[in-house]
Amino acid sequence: MLGYIVKRFFYMIPTLVLTSMLVFFLIELPPGDYFESYVNELIAAGETIDPKQIEFLRTEYGFDRPVWERYWIWATGMLVGDFGYSFEYELPVREVIGDRLIFTIIVTFFTIIFTWLIAFPIGIYSATHQYSWGDYGLTFLGLLGLATPNFLLALIMMYLANQWFGTAIGGLMDPEFVDKPFSVAKFLSVMEHLWIPVIVIGTSGTAAMIRRVRANLLDELRKPYVTTARAKGVPEFKGLMKYPFRMSLNFFIADIGSVLPQVISGAEIVAIVLSLETTGPLLIQALQSQDMYLAGSFLMLLAFLTVIGVLISDIALGFLDPRIRLQGGVSR
Amino acid sequence: MSLLEVRDLRVSFDIQGGRVEAVKGVGFKVEPGEVVALVGESGSGKSVIAQSILRILPRNASIDSGQILFNDPANPDGDPVDIAVLHAKDPFLLKLRGGRISMVFQEPMTALSPIHTIGNQVEEALVLHQKRTNEEAKSDTEEILRLVGFPDPSRGYEMYSFELSGGLRQRAVIAMALICNPAMVIADEPTTALDVTVQAQILGLMKDLQKKFNTSILLITHDLGVVANMADRVVVIYHGEIMEAGTAKEIFKNPRHDYLKALMAAVPHFDMKPGERLVSLRQMDETQDKQNIEKLATRFHSEEVDDKTRPHLEVKNLRKEFTLSKGSWFGGESARKLIAVDDVSFEIKRGECLGLVGESGSGKTTVSKLIMRALEPTSGEVLLNTAKGEVDVLNLAGEELMEFRRRVQMIFQDPFSSLNPRMTVQNILREPFAIHGIGDPDSQQKDIVDLMTLVGLDPRYLNRYPHSFSGGQRQRVGIARALALHPDLMICDEPVSALDVSVQAQILNLLNDLRSELGLTSLFISHNLAVVNYVAERIAVMCQGKLVEIASREQIFANPRHPYTQSLLAAVPYPDIDRLLDFEKVKFSSSHASDDWGGAFSVSQGGKLTRVEVDEGHFVLANENSDIRELSA
């Protein structure tokens, strides 16, 4: 098992190197660079600018060097925690992303928990009561959640939260806490605001998740080992949890890899509507203004999360499923 | 008082828009310490009865009426319990299942969970039904694993089902059923999924343990050979009704009911005279089949060749290695190799049927794939003799390969998965013509209609999809597809092993008639010796990738020389209570025990294995240093 984990770790390296090349290439793809759009913006605003100054900035940030050299500087910089400089914010990328990343992780984490808490019991109920009224009813509710546009749900929830609980509209905390150091009061304020984005982002995921829990569990319920357990006298619920449910979990563990980046990148629109201080809106803006190091580092972060997610799910699967752990005649 | 008495049991299934009665008023008794066999074909309701006794019927099935009375010998003074009327959530049912009545299932791979250890699954019933500490449960589990024949019980306890061979898996399932020392074990086709030598061992084990614990067994099976070897009493069931019941002796010596007589006549056995036909359950289809074939024989007859002395197909020193685990990116372990086919040579004469026999994993299907060019061999030669001369099959390419593909066709084992469920029979049969660009739509249509008639299907069914046909009909479609291009060589890979006994007889007869009327050469692959005996003129026996013996049918059965062939023959259960299996003899023989073959047949004392002719046309794979007299012994 240890060898397996080490091996999986090593597989990450070529994946990440290739991704970083791809990301850099994609960001280089649109014509021009940040300074060009910056100059255009100034000209459009009727201002003049000294071309020498722009030329100086270009040299300063290495834009006159060949692509490969710039890639090398960027890529090696990331290894020591230097993600480059955001031109738009005039701050190192690390500082721009830092805070937002924490909030993003909080929102994501609670969204995943929310999704699972709702989806698993409903999915299990639907599978064990296939084609019953309960199954149809819950499926209907789930599809309703899937079909409602997230931004619409976000607006409705914001209105209701303000009407019923007096929560300030938008943001992840009350305005007075923005840019303040962490405190208990700030944390409570975050918690107070958190449930709206969690529900909004979670509903669509929940509906899809219910369908998958149901389908996977139904497949397992038909397997002969379920009958074996019943014939042994295992009580219904205990048998359900120990055998088919445990088997159907494989699919969800394998899914962690895609869940992590999906929730972060899938929530941009909602984040804009709810003006959340998360990373989604940041990425969109950075891409629009060709703030290349910010955008690039951000995409790398997503890629890194994906790779980590897949690694986690592979290791977890290895622990949970002996067929994967002992594959290819590996000795125990 | 009987241990179990089923009275007038009726079970029905809710199937879209109506109820279908699967069990129609069945009654029988099981006495303490007795083995009762419930015999029937698929769909006869025999498994439904077993599920009713444990009340583990599928959700859409229900017991409509009748009684299932259970007298627990552990509680002799109590009244019998009627299992049929208990509430589904009655706590008594949980105690009954696994505790007093337990079950052995057909498919040991899927009946065990792949992600729990064998120990965990075997001891589960014990922990549920009898109070045990963890250590006690573990030692009891290891004890029962030892009893069922695990070579190293404490290691077996920690293993997973996919790490075990099929035989050991079934032993684990038996251990699971016996661990609480139940009053009765229901064994639902316990050996159907196993190889014949393993089957004999498992049957012997069940018999031993049944005597040891004085457990009753309700044995559910379709195999009359198994019944003859195991049962004290026999209940024959057909379409949910009992046709005949009695002691094994009465049933086998003096079958009365027509169904039972027909069933016995439909099974191929070793004592058949040359030319004797199997009698299928529905005689009508048979005569019709024969007429159709005679009428259309000339249209689909295979190619005529002047030189009939040369063998049609020659396979020389064929070898195939599979790489099991490739080395990783970062070096590490080197590739492991599995030799699936090891220096196999044989030839088939024109118009002959060669039977290729072997247990699972012996490499027989790999050989057929190599001949078909579905796999590339590591080394060796395959030669096909045609009217245009000799063809080197393994070096064909382009046009010539297409021509070869037309000449050699295959009939597959599983009629369910070998037909595309999204194509109509019409399209399935048209596909070969389309691929090879033969004929125009009109002539293709005529050929398709004739093909359907040839295999005994009504051409009106052409627009149907495979799912609306029965297993036997589907296999007929598969045969029609193989015949479409007028092949010379037909490879049949276990064509009847997925079929019921009665249907099996029809398909075997059809294949035999087609072969003789159309002049086809065929390679017939099967694990079932009786079936091969019925269709093949010569028989080749494979074991662990090697061809160990090849001879005419008469020679193989009358005078098997190789120890593996002998153990195979000794393990076949006969549907005859005067010729029971010698369980002591089969106990240790197995396809993997090549060390037990003795010096003459192994390389344990040096030397190489080579092919030795012990009689005219009778070859055995033996050590080159061995004495021919030793081989004849």
mmCIF file with all atom_site columns, C-alpha atoms in Angstrom, chain B residues 441-599:
data_model
loop_
_atom_site.group_PDB
_atom_site.id
_atom_site.type_symbol
_atom_site.label_atom_id
_atom_site.label_alt_id
_atom_site.label_comp_id
_atom_site.label_asym_id
_atom_site.label_entity_id
_atom_site.label_seq_id
_atom_site.pdbx_PDB_ins_code
_atom_site.Cartn_x
_atom_site.Cartn_y
_atom_site.Cartn_z
_atom_site.occupancy
_atom_site.B_iso_or_equiv
_atom_site.pdbx_formal_charge
_atom_site.auth_seq_id
_atom_site.auth_comp_id
_atom_site.auth_asym_id
_atom_site.auth_atom_id
_atom_site.pdbx_PDB_model_num
ATOM 1   C CA . PRO B 1 441 ? -30.305 -6.401  -51.482 1.00 0.00 ? 441 PRO B CA 1
ATOM 2   C CA . ASP B 1 442 ? -32.677 -8.819  -53.235 1.00 0.00 ? 442 ASP B CA 1
ATOM 3   C CA . SER B 1 443 ? -30.339 -11.800 -53.214 1.00 0.00 ? 443 SER B CA 1
ATOM 4   C CA . GLN B 1 444 ? -29.275 -10.981 -49.669 1.00 0.00 ? 444 GLN B CA 1
ATOM 5   C CA . GLN B 1 445 ? -32.896 -10.996 -48.596 1.00 0.00 ? 445 GLN B CA 1
ATOM 6   C CA . LYS B 1 446 ? -33.444 -14.371 -50.229 1.00 0.00 ? 446 LYS B CA 1
ATOM 7   C CA . ASP B 1 447 ? -30.353 -15.760 -48.505 1.00 0.00 ? 447 ASP B CA 1
ATOM 8   C CA . ILE B 1 448 ? -31.466 -14.390 -45.147 1.00 0.00 ? 448 ILE B CA 1
ATOM 9   C CA . VAL B 1 449 ? -34.889 -16.017 -45.453 1.00 0.00 ? 449 VAL B CA 1
ATOM 10  C CA . ASP B 1 450 ? -33.295 -19.334 -46.433 1.00 0.00 ? 450 ASP B CA 1
ATOM 11  C CA . LEU B 1 451 ? -30.836 -19.116 -43.560 1.00 0.00 ? 451 LEU B CA 1
ATOM 12  C CA . MET B 1 452 ? -33.685 -18.680 -41.108 1.00 0.00 ? 452 MET B CA 1
ATOM 13  C CA . THR B 1 453 ? -35.416 -21.754 -42.534 1.00 0.00 ? 453 THR B CA 1
ATOM 14  C CA . LEU B 1 454 ? -32.147 -23.663 -42.475 1.00 0.00 ? 454 LEU B CA 1
ATOM 15  C CA . VAL B 1 455 ? -31.724 -23.197 -38.725 1.00 0.00 ? 455 VAL B CA 1
ATOM 16  C CA . GLY B 1 456 ? -35.381 -23.886 -38.050 1.00 0.00 ? 456 GLY B CA 1
ATOM 17  C CA . LEU B 1 457 ? -36.661 -20.358 -37.406 1.00 0.00 ? 457 LEU B CA 1
ATOM 18  C CA . ASP B 1 458 ? -39.736 -18.835 -38.994 1.00 0.00 ? 458 ASP B CA 1
ATOM 19  C CA . PRO B 1 459 ? -38.650 -16.099 -41.464 1.00 0.00 ? 459 PRO B CA 1
ATOM 20  C CA . ARG B 1 460 ? -41.582 -14.025 -40.221 1.00 0.00 ? 460 ARG B CA 1
ATOM 21  C CA . TYR B 1 461 ? -39.540 -13.351 -37.078 1.00 0.00 ? 461 TYR B CA 1
ATOM 22  C CA . LEU B 1 462 ? -36.868 -11.473 -39.048 1.00 0.00 ? 462 LEU B CA 1
ATOM 23  C CA . ASN B 1 463 ? -37.981 -8.075  -37.838 1.00 0.00 ? 463 ASN B CA 1
ATOM 24  C CA . ARG B 1 464 ? -37.793 -9.002  -34.192 1.00 0.00 ? 464 ARG B CA 1
ATOM 25  C CA . TYR B 1 465 ? -35.029 -8.089  -31.807 1.00 0.00 ? 465 TYR B CA 1
ATOM 26  C CA . PRO B 1 466 ? -32.934 -10.775 -30.043 1.00 0.00 ? 466 PRO B CA 1
ATOM 27  C CA . HIS B 1 467 ? -34.599 -10.195 -26.666 1.00 0.00 ? 467 HIS B CA 1
ATOM 28  C CA . SER B 1 468 ? -37.882 -11.595 -27.907 1.00 0.00 ? 468 SER B CA 1
ATOM 29  C CA . PHE B 1 469 ? -36.311 -14.997 -28.591 1.00 0.00 ? 469 PHE B CA 1
ATOM 30  C CA . SER B 1 470 ? -35.596 -17.796 -26.150 1.00 0.00 ? 470 SER B CA 1
ATOM 31  C CA . GLY B 1 471 ? -32.027 -18.917 -25.456 1.00 0.00 ? 471 GLY B CA 1
ATOM 32  C CA . GLY B 1 472 ? -32.243 -21.801 -27.918 1.00 0.00 ? 472 GLY B CA 1
ATOM 33  C CA . GLN B 1 473 ? -33.720 -19.615 -30.665 1.00 0.00 ? 473 GLN B CA 1
ATOM 34  C CA . ARG B 1 474 ? -31.021 -17.027 -30.140 1.00 0.00 ? 474 ARG B CA 1
ATOM 35  C CA . GLN B 1 475 ? -28.374 -19.678 -30.505 1.00 0.00 ? 475 GLN B CA 1
ATOM 36  C CA . ARG B 1 476 ? -30.057 -20.643 -33.797 1.00 0.00 ? 476 ARG B CA 1
ATOM 37  C CA . VAL B 1 477 ? -29.707 -17.041 -34.944 1.00 0.00 ? 477 VAL B CA 1
ATOM 38  C CA . GLY B 1 478 ? -26.028 -17.213 -34.015 1.00 0.00 ? 478 GLY B CA 1
ATOM 39  C CA . ILE B 1 479 ? -25.654 -20.382 -36.083 1.00 0.00 ? 479 ILE B CA 1
ATOM 40  C CA . ALA B 1 480 ? -27.453 -18.793 -39.037 1.00 0.00 ? 480 ALA B CA 1
ATOM 41  C CA . ARG B 1 481 ? -25.112 -15.810 -38.875 1.00 0.00 ? 481 ARG B CA 1
ATOM 42  C CA . ALA B 1 482 ? -22.108 -18.129 -38.892 1.00 0.00 ? 482 ALA B CA 1
ATOM 43  C CA . LEU B 1 483 ? -23.455 -20.050 -41.899 1.00 0.00 ? 483 LEU B CA 1
ATOM 44  C CA . ALA B 1 484 ? -24.336 -16.967 -43.953 1.00 0.00 ? 484 ALA B CA 1
ATOM 45  C CA . LEU B 1 485 ? -21.054 -16.840 -45.864 1.00 0.00 ? 485 LEU B CA 1
ATOM 46  C CA . HIS B 1 486 ? -20.841 -20.573 -46.655 1.00 0.00 ? 486 HIS B CA 1
ATOM 47  C CA . PRO B 1 487 ? -17.833 -21.214 -44.401 1.00 0.00 ? 487 PRO B CA 1
ATOM 48  C CA . ASP B 1 488 ? -15.731 -24.395 -44.550 1.00 0.00 ? 488 ASP B CA 1
ATOM 49  C CA . LEU B 1 489 ? -14.527 -24.313 -40.983 1.00 0.00 ? 489 LEU B CA 1
ATOM 50  C CA . MET B 1 490 ? -16.769 -23.693 -38.028 1.00 0.00 ? 490 MET B CA 1
ATOM 51  C CA . ILE B 1 491 ? -15.439 -23.026 -34.561 1.00 0.00 ? 491 ILE B CA 1
ATOM 52  C CA . CYS B 1 492 ? -18.029 -23.692 -31.865 1.00 0.00 ? 492 CYS B CA 1
ATOM 53  C CA . ASP B 1 493 ? -16.982 -22.308 -28.485 1.00 0.00 ? 493 ASP B CA 1
ATOM 54  C CA . GLU B 1 494 ? -19.155 -23.940 -25.801 1.00 0.00 ? 494 GLU B CA 1
ATOM 55  C CA . PRO B 1 495 ? -22.252 -23.482 -27.984 1.00 0.00 ? 495 PRO B CA 1
ATOM 56  C CA . VAL B 1 496 ? -24.645 -25.288 -25.634 1.00 0.00 ? 496 VAL B CA 1
ATOM 57  C CA . SER B 1 497 ? -23.259 -24.666 -22.164 1.00 0.00 ? 497 SER B CA 1
ATOM 58  C CA . ALA B 1 498 ? -25.629 -21.759 -21.537 1.00 0.00 ? 498 ALA B CA 1
ATOM 59  C CA . LEU B 1 499 ? -28.684 -23.744 -22.599 1.00 0.00 ? 499 LEU B CA 1
ATOM 60  C CA . ASP B 1 500 ? -31.147 -25.997 -20.800 1.00 0.00 ? 500 ASP B CA 1
ATOM 61  C CA . VAL B 1 501 ? -30.885 -29.747 -21.226 1.00 0.00 ? 501 VAL B CA 1
ATOM 62  C CA . SER B 1 502 ? -33.859 -30.066 -23.562 1.00 0.00 ? 502 SER B CA 1
ATOM 63  C CA . VAL B 1 503 ? -32.784 -27.147 -25.744 1.00 0.00 ? 503 VAL B CA 1
ATOM 64  C CA . GLN B 1 504 ? -29.211 -28.384 -25.658 1.00 0.00 ? 504 GLN B CA 1
ATOM 65  C CA . ALA B 1 505 ? -30.314 -31.625 -27.314 1.00 0.00 ? 505 ALA B CA 1
ATOM 66  C CA . GLN B 1 506 ? -32.038 -29.714 -30.131 1.00 0.00 ? 506 GLN B CA 1
ATOM 67  C CA . ILE B 1 507 ? -29.052 -27.480 -30.810 1.00 0.00 ? 507 ILE B CA 1
ATOM 68  C CA . LEU B 1 508 ? -26.608 -30.396 -30.727 1.00 0.00 ? 508 LEU B CA 1
ATOM 69  C CA . ASN B 1 509 ? -28.731 -32.329 -33.184 1.00 0.00 ? 509 ASN B CA 1
ATOM 70  C CA . LEU B 1 510 ? -29.053 -29.267 -35.404 1.00 0.00 ? 510 LEU B CA 1
ATOM 71  C CA . LEU B 1 511 ? -25.290 -28.748 -35.396 1.00 0.00 ? 511 LEU B CA 1
ATOM 72  C CA . ASN B 1 512 ? -24.678 -32.406 -36.175 1.00 0.00 ? 512 ASN B CA 1
ATOM 73  C CA . ASP B 1 513 ? -27.127 -32.403 -39.088 1.00 0.00 ? 513 ASP B CA 1
ATOM 74  C CA . LEU B 1 514 ? -25.780 -29.163 -40.483 1.00 0.00 ? 514 LEU B CA 1
ATOM 75  C CA . ARG B 1 515 ? -22.258 -30.415 -40.282 1.00 0.00 ? 515 ARG B CA 1
ATOM 76  C CA . SER B 1 516 ? -22.899 -33.652 -42.128 1.00 0.00 ? 516 SER B CA 1
ATOM 77  C CA . GLU B 1 517 ? -25.237 -32.163 -44.755 1.00 0.00 ? 517 GLU B CA 1
ATOM 78  C CA . LEU B 1 518 ? -23.158 -29.071 -45.485 1.00 0.00 ? 518 LEU B CA 1
ATOM 79  C CA . GLY B 1 519 ? -19.812 -30.854 -45.273 1.00 0.00 ? 519 GLY B CA 1
ATOM 80  C CA . LEU B 1 520 ? -18.458 -28.538 -42.613 1.00 0.00 ? 520 LEU B CA 1
ATOM 81  C CA . THR B 1 521 ? -15.233 -29.096 -40.755 1.00 0.00 ? 521 THR B CA 1
ATOM 82  C CA . SER B 1 522 ? -15.527 -28.081 -37.141 1.00 0.00 ? 522 SER B CA 1
ATOM 83  C CA . LEU B 1 523 ? -13.622 -27.449 -33.968 1.00 0.00 ? 523 LEU B CA 1
ATOM 84  C CA . PHE B 1 524 ? -15.937 -28.003 -31.043 1.00 0.00 ? 524 PHE B CA 1
ATOM 85  C CA . ILE B 1 525 ? -14.757 -26.517 -27.753 1.00 0.00 ? 525 ILE B CA 1
ATOM 86  C CA . SER B 1 526 ? -16.419 -27.646 -24.557 1.00 0.00 ? 526 SER B CA 1
ATOM 87  C CA . HIS B 1 527 ? -15.780 -28.469 -20.948 1.00 0.00 ? 527 HIS B CA 1
ATOM 88  C CA . ASN B 1 528 ? -18.519 -31.088 -21.022 1.00 0.00 ? 528 ASN B CA 1
ATOM 89  C CA . LEU B 1 529 ? -17.105 -34.494 -21.948 1.00 0.00 ? 529 LEU B CA 1
ATOM 90  C CA . ALA B 1 530 ? -20.481 -36.033 -22.655 1.00 0.00 ? 530 ALA B CA 1
ATOM 91  C CA . VAL B 1 531 ? -21.343 -33.295 -25.149 1.00 0.00 ? 531 VAL B CA 1
ATOM 92  C CA . VAL B 1 532 ? -17.996 -33.643 -26.906 1.00 0.00 ? 532 VAL B CA 1
ATOM 93  C CA . ASN B 1 533 ? -18.451 -37.388 -26.975 1.00 0.00 ? 533 ASN B CA 1
ATOM 94  C CA . TYR B 1 534 ? -21.771 -36.858 -28.756 1.00 0.00 ? 534 TYR B CA 1
ATOM 95  C CA . VAL B 1 535 ? -20.543 -34.545 -31.520 1.00 0.00 ? 535 VAL B CA 1
ATOM 96  C CA . ALA B 1 536 ? -16.832 -35.127 -32.045 1.00 0.00 ? 536 ALA B CA 1
ATOM 97  C CA . GLU B 1 537 ? -14.994 -37.836 -33.957 1.00 0.00 ? 537 GLU B CA 1
ATOM 98  C CA . ARG B 1 538 ? -11.647 -37.084 -32.391 1.00 0.00 ? 538 ARG B CA 1
ATOM 99  C CA . ILE B 1 539 ? -10.974 -35.454 -29.061 1.00 0.00 ? 539 ILE B CA 1
ATOM 100 C CA . ALA B 1 540 ? -8.080  -33.325 -27.858 1.00 0.00 ? 540 ALA B CA 1
ATOM 101 C CA . VAL B 1 541 ? -7.633  -32.689 -24.130 1.00 0.00 ? 541 VAL B CA 1
ATOM 102 C CA . MET B 1 542 ? -6.001  -29.486 -22.936 1.00 0.00 ? 542 MET B CA 1
ATOM 103 C CA . CYS B 1 543 ? -4.609  -28.710 -19.504 1.00 0.00 ? 543 CYS B CA 1
ATOM 104 C CA . GLN B 1 544 ? -2.695  -25.605 -18.449 1.00 0.00 ? 544 GLN B CA 1
ATOM 105 C CA . GLY B 1 545 ? -2.137  -24.516 -22.025 1.00 0.00 ? 545 GLY B CA 1
ATOM 106 C CA . LYS B 1 546 ? -0.744  -27.881 -23.112 1.00 0.00 ? 546 LYS B CA 1
ATOM 107 C CA . LEU B 1 547 ? -2.430  -30.432 -25.284 1.00 0.00 ? 547 LEU B CA 1
ATOM 108 C CA . VAL B 1 548 ? -1.986  -33.537 -23.140 1.00 0.00 ? 548 VAL B CA 1
ATOM 109 C CA . GLU B 1 549 ? -3.828  -36.173 -25.138 1.00 0.00 ? 549 GLU B CA 1
ATOM 110 C CA . ILE B 1 550 ? -5.410  -36.492 -28.555 1.00 0.00 ? 550 ILE B CA 1
ATOM 111 C CA . ALA B 1 551 ? -7.137  -39.543 -29.961 1.00 0.00 ? 551 ALA B CA 1
ATOM 112 C CA . SER B 1 552 ? -10.337 -40.807 -31.487 1.00 0.00 ? 552 SER B CA 1
ATOM 113 C CA . ARG B 1 553 ? -13.451 -40.650 -29.358 1.00 0.00 ? 553 ARG B CA 1
ATOM 114 C CA . GLU B 1 554 ? -13.438 -44.407 -28.773 1.00 0.00 ? 554 GLU B CA 1
ATOM 115 C CA . GLN B 1 555 ? -9.794  -44.463 -27.730 1.00 0.00 ? 555 GLN B CA 1
ATOM 116 C CA . ILE B 1 556 ? -10.149 -41.562 -25.299 1.00 0.00 ? 556 ILE B CA 1
ATOM 117 C CA . PHE B 1 557 ? -13.133 -43.020 -23.523 1.00 0.00 ? 557 PHE B CA 1
ATOM 118 C CA . ALA B 1 558 ? -12.074 -46.645 -23.570 1.00 0.00 ? 558 ALA B CA 1
ATOM 119 C CA . ASN B 1 559 ? -8.432  -46.166 -22.852 1.00 0.00 ? 559 ASN B CA 1
ATOM 120 C CA . PRO B 1 560 ? -7.433  -42.762 -21.489 1.00 0.00 ? 560 PRO B CA 1
ATOM 121 C CA . ARG B 1 561 ? -3.674  -42.697 -20.940 1.00 0.00 ? 561 ARG B CA 1
ATOM 122 C CA . HIS B 1 562 ? -2.870  -39.317 -19.497 1.00 0.00 ? 562 HIS B CA 1
ATOM 123 C CA . PRO B 1 563 ? -3.577  -38.982 -15.748 1.00 0.00 ? 563 PRO B CA 1
ATOM 124 C CA . TYR B 1 564 ? -5.355  -35.700 -16.377 1.00 0.00 ? 564 TYR B CA 1
ATOM 125 C CA . THR B 1 565 ? -7.716  -37.266 -18.916 1.00 0.00 ? 565 THR B CA 1
ATOM 126 C CA . GLN B 1 566 ? -8.311  -40.096 -16.472 1.00 0.00 ? 566 GLN B CA 1
ATOM 127 C CA . SER B 1 567 ? -9.167  -37.703 -13.647 1.00 0.00 ? 567 SER B CA 1
ATOM 128 C CA . LEU B 1 568 ? -11.462 -35.755 -15.954 1.00 0.00 ? 568 LEU B CA 1
ATOM 129 C CA . LEU B 1 569 ? -13.326 -38.922 -16.902 1.00 0.00 ? 569 LEU B CA 1
ATOM 130 C CA . ALA B 1 570 ? -13.454 -40.121 -13.322 1.00 0.00 ? 570 ALA B CA 1
ATOM 131 C CA . ALA B 1 571 ? -15.036 -36.851 -12.242 1.00 0.00 ? 571 ALA B CA 1
ATOM 132 C CA . VAL B 1 572 ? -18.009 -36.898 -14.607 1.00 0.00 ? 572 VAL B CA 1
ATOM 133 C CA . PRO B 1 573 ? -21.179 -37.696 -12.675 1.00 0.00 ? 573 PRO B CA 1
ATOM 134 C CA . TYR B 1 574 ? -23.352 -40.248 -14.494 1.00 0.00 ? 574 TYR B CA 1
ATOM 135 C CA . PRO B 1 575 ? -27.119 -40.055 -14.279 1.00 0.00 ? 575 PRO B CA 1
ATOM 136 C CA . ASP B 1 576 ? -27.080 -43.667 -13.143 1.00 0.00 ? 576 ASP B CA 1
ATOM 137 C CA . ILE B 1 577 ? -27.222 -44.784 -9.512  1.00 0.00 ? 577 ILE B CA 1
ATOM 138 C CA . ASP B 1 578 ? -25.213 -47.910 -10.298 1.00 0.00 ? 578 ASP B CA 1
ATOM 139 C CA . ARG B 1 579 ? -22.218 -45.903 -11.437 1.00 0.00 ? 579 ARG B CA 1
ATOM 140 C CA . LEU B 1 580 ? -21.567 -43.454 -8.661  1.00 0.00 ? 580 LEU B CA 1
ATOM 141 C CA . LEU B 1 581 ? -18.529 -41.236 -8.465  1.00 0.00 ? 581 LEU B CA 1
ATOM 142 C CA . ASP B 1 582 ? -15.625 -42.517 -6.445  1.00 0.00 ? 582 ASP B CA 1
ATOM 143 C CA . PHE B 1 583 ? -15.249 -39.493 -4.195  1.00 0.00 ? 583 PHE B CA 1
ATOM 144 C CA . GLU B 1 584 ? -12.091 -40.846 -2.606  1.00 0.00 ? 584 GLU B CA 1
ATOM 145 C CA . LYS B 1 585 ? -10.451 -41.023 -6.005  1.00 0.00 ? 585 LYS B CA 1
ATOM 146 C CA . VAL B 1 586 ? -11.337 -37.522 -7.134  1.00 0.00 ? 586 VAL B CA 1
ATOM 147 C CA . LYS B 1 587 ? -10.565 -35.906 -3.806  1.00 0.00 ? 587 LYS B CA 1
ATOM 148 C CA . PHE B 1 588 ? -7.023  -34.895 -4.610  1.00 0.00 ? 588 PHE B CA 1
ATOM 149 C CA . SER B 1 589 ? -7.023  -34.763 -8.365  1.00 0.00 ? 589 SER B CA 1
ATOM 150 C CA . SER B 1 590 ? -7.164  -31.334 -9.831  1.00 0.00 ? 590 SER B CA 1
ATOM 151 C CA . SER B 1 591 ? -6.064  -29.631 -12.974 1.00 0.00 ? 591 SER B CA 1
ATOM 152 C CA . HIS B 1 592 ? -3.430  -27.764 -11.020 1.00 0.00 ? 592 HIS B CA 1
ATOM 153 C CA . ALA B 1 593 ? -1.834  -30.822 -9.523  1.00 0.00 ? 593 ALA B CA 1
ATOM 154 C CA . SER B 1 594 ? 0.459   -31.564 -12.440 1.00 0.00 ? 594 SER B CA 1
ATOM 155 C CA . ASP B 1 595 ? 3.108   -32.702 -9.960  1.00 0.00 ? 595 ASP B CA 1
ATOM 156 C CA . ASP B 1 596 ? 0.932   -35.693 -9.081  1.00 0.00 ? 596 ASP B CA 1
ATOM 157 C CA . TRP B 1 597 ? 0.989   -36.991 -12.616 1.00 0.00 ? 597 TRP B CA 1
ATOM 158 C CA . GLY B 1 598 ? 3.958   -39.217 -12.023 1.00 0.00 ? 598 GLY B CA 1
ATOM 159 C CA . GLY B 1 599 ? 7.388   -39.203 -13.593 1.00 0.00 ? 599 GLY B CA 1
#
